[in-house]
Each structure stands twice: as structure tokens, then as C-alpha cells.
């Protein structure tokens, strides 16, 4: 659907400027083009024919983090981040998409085995130092204008994915009756296997059976970049798995995946798959939700430590999950919970945002790190593997001793 179809929604912006207060990009740059009010004015100009669709639009259209903070501070609640996705979709149609996106969204993310092979190759390059040589030679720019710098955000890539450690299939748990399907997000599968193993252990305590799914990417990266067709192809593959009646609840330990999976009904609104998407969404749970409802899981005593919590955008605003993770952490004996100032501000990760917006990404991250320093926390907890990578990089850059942990690992002890 063309962005012109959303003109009335865009026109609801009353130009009050309250979005400026909450926008991490505007607070970093001070540029009107980087805040919701400016972005919506740009879309109006495109619809009204005062601007043409050209490559010069790439930065103002794609440097939005998609965090949704503007909408939370908007009186008419204009969903700017959603409108930007629609505008990006039209940009790709009229200006064209990049080959690297075609490779990633069409050739890799739909196929877990291919993704695992590429991840192994990346791990070999990263862990052996070859990627550092390639970065020095400028050979990494084909993956994004800032890839040569952003490549260092990931400190190390494990040689094997989670689903090599825990094979897809059915496992027995010690729970009473709950049949759980475990949706393994790409970030957990490729980068945060320890978090996934902790989640799997917790699910075995909660469920009678646990089915580790051989799912593909949820589709959020493609959707974020405006490639709606690719997102639907990924979603369709997942729905074929998730429509099974062999489980009662579908759980993922990636808040970004959870948020997007819950939005499948909107993704397939005009499709014959709508009923299946609705059925799936009613059974989908962020692992934080399941932990919160099983209060006995947080009873394991921990060493005396101070912990704080970073709200992933796709948890706090995408799923309104803010109270639940804090309550889970406060239940654990031995842990002192300290609130992180601006806990729900984006960390600047936003998936692969740094590949093309490294400097902006780091400016947003620096603000998060300054707030982290105020807590003097031993552990920074979150529920998104993408945030974990970004936050850990910020901690290394700022020379802090804080450890980043997924909430599953903290609860598992």
C-alpha cells in the first residue's frame, strides 16, 4: 500500500514537538529531520509531490531507530515508526533495494542451515582475526557503509549455533501439563547460546514437553527495512510450524521476535493466512511473561549483587512488558535491584542499525552508558540478544566492569 494511503494519519501530527524530548536520534543530532515531526513533514512533501523519490531520501527514511518513543509522547499517537516502514517499502519499490538485503532476506534468513554455515564461516573469520585484516583493507564495506567499524561491536562469534547444542525436536520436562514450543531467534541461535540454554532449562521446569522448533527468522529485520514481501515469506514459513496443535504455548527469549510474532495478524491482514496468524499470536509469549507467571522460578538464591534492567524497545513499548521483568528480578534472593535512569530509551542497537549508522548508534549508546554508570550495577539485565551485543560493546568502550546478562540466565542461576 502506497504511503499516500496514510495521508490522513500523517496529517494528525500537530507539530507540537513533544516527540523531540523522547527521540534518541534528535537528542543526539538536534536536527529536525531526525525527529518524528520532521519525518512526517517529509512524508507529506512526498505525498503532495513537493519532493521526488530519490537516493537522497535514504538517510532521513532509514536513520529512524523504530523505537516507538515518539508515539508514546504524541497526543494523537501517530505511529511514526510504522509509517516509516511503509515509506521504506515504497522507497525500495521506486529507488531499489541493495544486493546485500536480497542475499540476507531471500537467501539466508529463510533457511536455518544456510544461516548456520555462514555463521560458522563468520566465526572462523572473527575469532581468527581475519575479519580485522579485512576491515583494515576496507574489504567489508560491501556489507554496509559503516560495516568496517560496526563489525567490532560483536566481540566473538561462537563456533556452533544453539541448535547444534540443542537439536530441534521434542524433549520431556518436569512440569505438570503445559506443552511448550520454543521459538529460537537468530540472535540467540547464533550469538547468545548460553542465554538459550538457560531458557531451555527454565522451560523444562515449566513444561511437560518442550518442542525446540526448527524455525527461520521471524521476519522483523526484513520488515524493518521495508521489505514487506520478504517478511511475509519468512512469516509464512514460520506459520506452517507454529499452527501445530501439539503445543499450548509458543515461547521465545528474544523480545524483538516476540513483539513481531505477535504482530503477524497485521502482517497477514489481507491474506488467507490471517486466521492462522491470529491463532498463533494468542499462544505467543515472551519468556518474561512465562517467568512472571511462574514465581517459583525466581527463588534460587544468588550471590549478593546489584542488578539493573534495560528495557528493549520491543518489550516495553512493543509488548508493554515493563513491570514483569523487574518483579522477576526483585524476587531473587541476594540481588539488589537498582532502577536504570531512562531504562526504556533505545540503546542504539536496533538490529543492524550500526551497519549504516555507526556514529549515530554510538551516540545513542553513550547516553545509555552514562546512565548505567549512575547505577554502579554489577549486572545489566535485558531480554533481547541484539541489545545484549550493543550494551556489551558500550561497556567495553567505556571500560566498565558491569556484566550483561539475559534475564533467563539470571533466573536460572
PDB file of N, CA and C in Angstrom, residues 40-76:
ATOM      1  N   UNK A  40       7.538  13.151   9.495  1.00  0.00           N
ATOM      2  CA  UNK A  40       6.168  13.201   8.991  1.00  0.00           C
ATOM      3  C   UNK A  40       5.997  14.336   7.982  1.00  0.00           C
ATOM      4  N   UNK A  41       6.697  15.452   8.200  1.00  0.00           N
ATOM      5  CA  UNK A  41       6.664  16.548   7.224  1.00  0.00           C
ATOM      6  C   UNK A  41       7.279  16.095   5.901  1.00  0.00           C
ATOM      7  N   UNK A  42       8.312  15.278   5.985  1.00  0.00           N
ATOM      8  CA  UNK A  42       8.941  14.724   4.783  1.00  0.00           C
ATOM      9  C   UNK A  42       7.957  13.841   4.014  1.00  0.00           C
ATOM     10  N   UNK A  43       7.228  12.994   4.739  1.00  0.00           N
ATOM     11  CA  UNK A  43       6.260  12.112   4.083  1.00  0.00           C
ATOM     12  C   UNK A  43       5.143  12.919   3.428  1.00  0.00           C
ATOM     13  N   UNK A  44       4.707  13.971   4.087  1.00  0.00           N
ATOM     14  CA  UNK A  44       3.679  14.830   3.479  1.00  0.00           C
ATOM     15  C   UNK A  44       4.191  15.459   2.191  1.00  0.00           C
ATOM     16  N   UNK A  45       5.443  15.890   2.202  1.00  0.00           N
ATOM     17  CA  UNK A  45       6.015  16.507   0.999  1.00  0.00           C
ATOM     18  C   UNK A  45       6.094  15.507  -0.147  1.00  0.00           C
ATOM     19  N   UNK A  46       6.386  14.264   0.176  1.00  0.00           N
ATOM     20  CA  UNK A  46       6.436  13.224  -0.860  1.00  0.00           C
ATOM     21  C   UNK A  46       5.043  12.966  -1.432  1.00  0.00           C
ATOM     22  N   UNK A  47       4.060  12.868  -0.547  1.00  0.00           N
ATOM     23  CA  UNK A  47       2.691  12.600  -0.990  1.00  0.00           C
ATOM     24  C   UNK A  47       2.154  13.754  -1.832  1.00  0.00           C
ATOM     25  N   UNK A  48       2.458  14.966  -1.416  1.00  0.00           N
ATOM     26  CA  UNK A  48       1.941  16.153  -2.107  1.00  0.00           C
ATOM     27  C   UNK A  48       2.754  16.514  -3.349  1.00  0.00           C
ATOM     28  N   UNK A  49       3.793  15.725  -3.631  1.00  0.00           N
ATOM     29  CA  UNK A  49       4.564  15.950  -4.848  1.00  0.00           C
ATOM     30  C   UNK A  49       5.583  17.057  -4.761  1.00  0.00           C
ATOM     31  N   UNK A  50       5.870  17.521  -3.546  1.00  0.00           N
ATOM     32  CA  UNK A  50       6.865  18.586  -3.387  1.00  0.00           C
ATOM     33  C   UNK A  50       8.284  18.035  -3.329  1.00  0.00           C
ATOM     34  N   UNK A  51       8.391  16.711  -3.175  1.00  0.00           N
ATOM     35  CA  UNK A  51       9.672  16.022  -3.198  1.00  0.00           C
ATOM     36  C   UNK A  51       9.570  14.803  -4.100  1.00  0.00           C
ATOM     37  N   UNK A  52      10.697  14.400  -4.694  1.00  0.00           N
ATOM     38  CA  UNK A  52      10.744  13.209  -5.531  1.00  0.00           C
ATOM     39  C   UNK A  52      11.407  12.066  -4.756  1.00  0.00           C
ATOM     40  N   UNK A  53      11.073  10.842  -5.147  1.00  0.00           N
ATOM     41  CA  UNK A  53      11.695   9.659  -4.559  1.00  0.00           C
ATOM     42  C   UNK A  53      13.085   9.490  -5.179  1.00  0.00           C
ATOM     43  N   UNK A  54      14.125   9.819  -4.425  1.00  0.00           N
ATOM     44  CA  UNK A  54      15.496   9.705  -4.908  1.00  0.00           C
ATOM     45  C   UNK A  54      16.369   9.081  -3.818  1.00  0.00           C
ATOM     46  N   UNK A  55      17.600   8.759  -4.167  1.00  0.00           N
ATOM     47  CA  UNK A  55      18.524   8.155  -3.209  1.00  0.00           C
ATOM     48  C   UNK A  55      18.855   9.101  -2.059  1.00  0.00           C
ATOM     49  N   UNK A  56      18.651  10.395  -2.268  1.00  0.00           N
ATOM     50  CA  UNK A  56      18.921  11.368  -1.200  1.00  0.00           C
ATOM     51  C   UNK A  56      17.971  11.185  -0.007  1.00  0.00           C
ATOM     52  N   UNK A  57      16.907  10.428  -0.197  1.00  0.00           N
ATOM     53  CA  UNK A  57      15.959  10.187   0.889  1.00  0.00           C
ATOM     54  C   UNK A  57      16.403   9.063   1.819  1.00  0.00           C
ATOM     55  N   UNK A  58      17.456   8.366   1.444  1.00  0.00           N
ATOM     56  CA  UNK A  58      17.835   7.173   2.211  1.00  0.00           C
ATOM     57  C   UNK A  58      18.104   7.491   3.678  1.00  0.00           C
ATOM     58  N   UNK A  59      18.916   8.499   3.950  1.00  0.00           N
ATOM     59  CA  UNK A  59      19.242   8.801   5.346  1.00  0.00           C
ATOM     60  C   UNK A  59      18.022   9.215   6.170  1.00  0.00           C
ATOM     61  N   UNK A  60      17.236  10.194   5.743  1.00  0.00           N
ATOM     62  CA  UNK A  60      16.084  10.576   6.573  1.00  0.00           C
ATOM     63  C   UNK A  60      15.050   9.465   6.722  1.00  0.00           C
ATOM     64  N   UNK A  61      14.960   8.562   5.744  1.00  0.00           N
ATOM     65  CA  UNK A  61      13.987   7.477   5.859  1.00  0.00           C
ATOM     66  C   UNK A  61      14.500   6.322   6.717  1.00  0.00           C
ATOM     67  N   UNK A  62      15.815   6.081   6.672  1.00  0.00           N
ATOM     68  CA  UNK A  62      16.353   4.882   7.304  1.00  0.00           C
ATOM     69  C   UNK A  62      17.124   5.139   8.593  1.00  0.00           C
ATOM     70  N   UNK A  63      17.312   6.396   9.006  1.00  0.00           N
ATOM     71  CA  UNK A  63      18.040   6.585  10.254  1.00  0.00           C
ATOM     72  C   UNK A  63      17.122   6.638  11.479  1.00  0.00           C
ATOM     73  N   UNK A  64      15.850   6.371  11.292  1.00  0.00           N
ATOM     74  CA  UNK A  64      14.928   6.206  12.425  1.00  0.00           C
ATOM     75  C   UNK A  64      15.192   4.856  13.074  1.00  0.00           C
ATOM     76  N   UNK A  65      15.327   4.837  14.398  1.00  0.00           N
ATOM     77  CA  UNK A  65      15.581   3.594  15.126  1.00  0.00           C
ATOM     78  C   UNK A  65      14.371   2.670  15.170  1.00  0.00           C
ATOM     79  N   UNK A  66      13.181   3.237  14.973  1.00  0.00           N
ATOM     80  CA  UNK A  66      11.969   2.436  15.088  1.00  0.00           C
ATOM     81  C   UNK A  66      11.625   2.072  16.518  1.00  0.00           C
ATOM     82  N   UNK A  67      12.106   2.863  17.470  1.00  0.00           N
ATOM     83  CA  UNK A  67      11.923   2.521  18.888  1.00  0.00           C
ATOM     84  C   UNK A  67      10.521   2.812  19.395  1.00  0.00           C
ATOM     85  N   UNK A  68       9.790   3.690  18.718  1.00  0.00           N
ATOM     86  CA  UNK A  68       8.422   3.992  19.119  1.00  0.00           C
ATOM     87  C   UNK A  68       8.278   4.989  20.244  1.00  0.00           C
ATOM     88  N   UNK A  69       9.390   5.577  20.711  1.00  0.00           N
ATOM     89  CA  UNK A  69       9.310   6.522  21.822  1.00  0.00           C
ATOM     90  C   UNK A  69       8.515   7.765  21.448  1.00  0.00           C
ATOM     91  N   UNK A  70       8.578   8.153  20.177  1.00  0.00           N
ATOM     92  CA  UNK A  70       7.843   9.340  19.734  1.00  0.00           C
ATOM     93  C   UNK A  70       6.335   9.144  19.904  1.00  0.00           C
ATOM     94  N   UNK A  71       5.858   7.968  19.538  1.00  0.00           N
ATOM     95  CA  UNK A  71       4.421   7.690  19.634  1.00  0.00           C
ATOM     96  C   UNK A  71       3.953   7.733  21.084  1.00  0.00           C
ATOM     97  N   UNK A  72       4.799   7.247  21.987  1.00  0.00           N
ATOM     98  CA  UNK A  72       4.450   7.256  23.412  1.00  0.00           C
ATOM     99  C   UNK A  72       4.329   8.669  23.952  1.00  0.00           C
ATOM    100  N   UNK A  73       4.934   9.655  23.282  1.00  0.00           N
ATOM    101  CA  UNK A  73       4.887  11.051  23.724  1.00  0.00           C
ATOM    102  C   UNK A  73       4.060  11.923  22.786  1.00  0.00           C
ATOM    103  N   UNK A  74       3.242  11.285  21.949  1.00  0.00           N
ATOM    104  CA  UNK A  74       2.456  12.004  20.941  1.00  0.00           C
ATOM    105  C   UNK A  74       0.984  12.006  21.346  1.00  0.00           C
ATOM    106  N   UNK A  75       0.375  13.182  21.461  1.00  0.00           N
ATOM    107  CA  UNK A  75      -1.032  13.261  21.885  1.00  0.00           C
ATOM    108  C   UNK A  75      -1.971  12.524  20.926  1.00  0.00           C
ATOM    109  N   UNK A  76      -1.840  12.662  19.598  1.00  0.00           N
ATOM    110  CA  UNK A  76      -2.685  11.867  18.702  1.00  0.00           C
ATOM    111  C   UNK A  76      -2.135  10.468  18.457  1.00  0.00           C
TER     112      UNK A  76
END
